[in-house]
Short mmCIF file of C-alpha atoms in Angstrom, two decimals:
data_model
loop_
_atom_site.label_atom_id
_atom_site.label_comp_id
_atom_site.label_asym_id
_atom_site.label_seq_id
_atom_site.Cartn_x
_atom_site.Cartn_y
_atom_site.Cartn_z
CA UNK A 293 15.27 18.87 6.08
CA UNK A 294 17.30 21.32 4.11
CA UNK A 295 17.08 21.28 0.46
CA UNK A 296 20.65 21.19 -1.43
CA UNK A 297 21.57 21.22 -5.26
CA UNK A 298 22.34 17.32 -4.29
CA UNK A 299 19.15 16.42 -2.71
CA UNK A 300 17.38 18.19 -5.98
CA UNK A 301 19.73 16.19 -8.44
CA UNK A 302 18.53 13.10 -6.96
CA UNK A 303 14.52 13.54 -7.56
CA UNK A 304 12.48 12.77 -9.95
CA UNK A 305 9.86 15.44 -9.18
CA UNK A 306 9.65 18.10 -6.84
CA UNK A 307 6.05 19.05 -5.40
CA UNK A 308 5.84 22.83 -4.06
CA UNK A 309 2.66 24.73 -2.67
CA UNK A 310 3.04 28.03 -4.16
CA UNK A 311 5.10 29.37 -7.18
CA UNK A 312 7.23 30.89 -4.93
CA UNK A 313 8.66 27.95 -3.31
CA UNK A 314 9.66 26.83 -7.50
CA UNK A 315 11.42 29.78 -7.47
CA UNK A 316 13.33 29.48 -4.60
CA UNK A 317 14.32 25.85 -5.66
CA UNK A 318 15.11 27.03 -8.91
CA UNK A 319 17.44 29.88 -8.02
CA UNK A 320 19.24 27.27 -5.68
CA UNK A 321 19.30 24.89 -8.65
CA UNK A 322 18.16 25.69 -12.31
CA UNK A 323 18.39 22.85 -13.66
CA UNK A 324 15.72 21.79 -11.15
CA UNK A 325 13.30 23.81 -13.51
CA UNK A 326 11.71 20.67 -15.25
CA UNK A 327 11.16 18.49 -11.71
CA UNK A 328 9.13 21.34 -10.17
CA UNK A 329 5.28 21.24 -10.22
CA UNK A 330 2.96 23.20 -8.30
CA UNK A 331 0.84 20.14 -5.88
CA UNK A 332 -1.72 22.05 -7.06
CA UNK A 333 -1.65 22.06 -11.03
CA UNK A 334 -4.41 19.64 -11.46
CA UNK A 335 -6.78 21.84 -9.58
CA UNK A 336 -7.28 23.63 -12.78
CA UNK A 337 -9.08 21.12 -13.66
CA UNK A 338 -12.16 21.05 -10.99
CA UNK A 339 -12.08 25.00 -11.10
CA UNK A 340 -9.70 25.36 -8.24
CA UNK A 341 -6.63 27.94 -8.12
CA UNK A 342 -2.82 25.39 -8.87
CA UNK A 343 -0.97 27.35 -5.81
CA UNK A 344 -1.73 26.42 -2.37
CA UNK A 345 -0.77 28.73 0.48
CA UNK A 346 1.57 28.15 2.87
CA UNK A 347 -0.32 28.00 6.70
CA UNK A 348 3.10 28.57 8.05
CA UNK A 349 2.66 30.58 11.36
CA UNK A 350 -1.13 31.14 10.56
CA UNK A 351 -3.91 29.95 12.44
CA UNK A 352 -5.30 26.46 12.72
CA UNK A 353 -7.98 27.40 10.07
CA UNK A 354 -5.60 28.05 7.36
CA UNK A 355 -3.73 24.95 8.26
CA UNK A 356 -6.82 22.59 8.35
CA UNK A 357 -7.84 24.46 4.92
CA UNK A 358 -4.61 23.99 3.33
CA UNK A 359 -5.15 19.89 4.68
CA UNK A 360 -7.83 19.97 2.72
CA UNK A 361 -6.28 22.04 -0.25
CA UNK A 362 -3.01 18.94 0.00
CA UNK A 363 -5.84 16.39 0.26
CA UNK A 364 -6.91 17.49 -2.68
CA UNK A 365 -4.46 17.91 -4.90
CA UNK A 366 -2.63 14.75 -4.30
CA UNK A 367 -5.96 12.68 -5.34
CA UNK A 368 -5.97 14.75 -8.43
CA UNK A 369 -2.85 13.87 -8.78
CA UNK A 370 -3.14 10.43 -7.99
CA UNK A 371 -5.96 10.27 -10.25
CA UNK A 372 -3.72 12.15 -13.74
CA UNK A 373 -0.93 9.17 -12.67
CA UNK A 374 -3.58 6.65 -12.91
CA UNK A 375 -5.15 7.67 -15.94
CA UNK A 376 -1.93 7.62 -17.75
CA UNK A 377 -1.09 4.61 -16.49
CA UNK A 378 -3.84 2.66 -17.90
CA UNK A 379 -3.29 4.89 -21.42
CA UNK A 380 -0.85 3.24 -22.18
#
């Protein structure tokens, strides 16, 4: 699926793995800036970098490491959402 300004307009939040991905989307639609979040942003709380290296075209080991990082990042986002939901 090709990302378009129309698609971005329909989104409440857009998770990206790297800052360069965010920059590309903002270049496509500057109004999307507030919707774009690094998937690993909550990884800082456990001492990890917020960017997750894009494995495209890399060896299998990089894909496996990326999968583990994405899994951890999604868990961190889920925990943050649950915390916010129960904090209100």
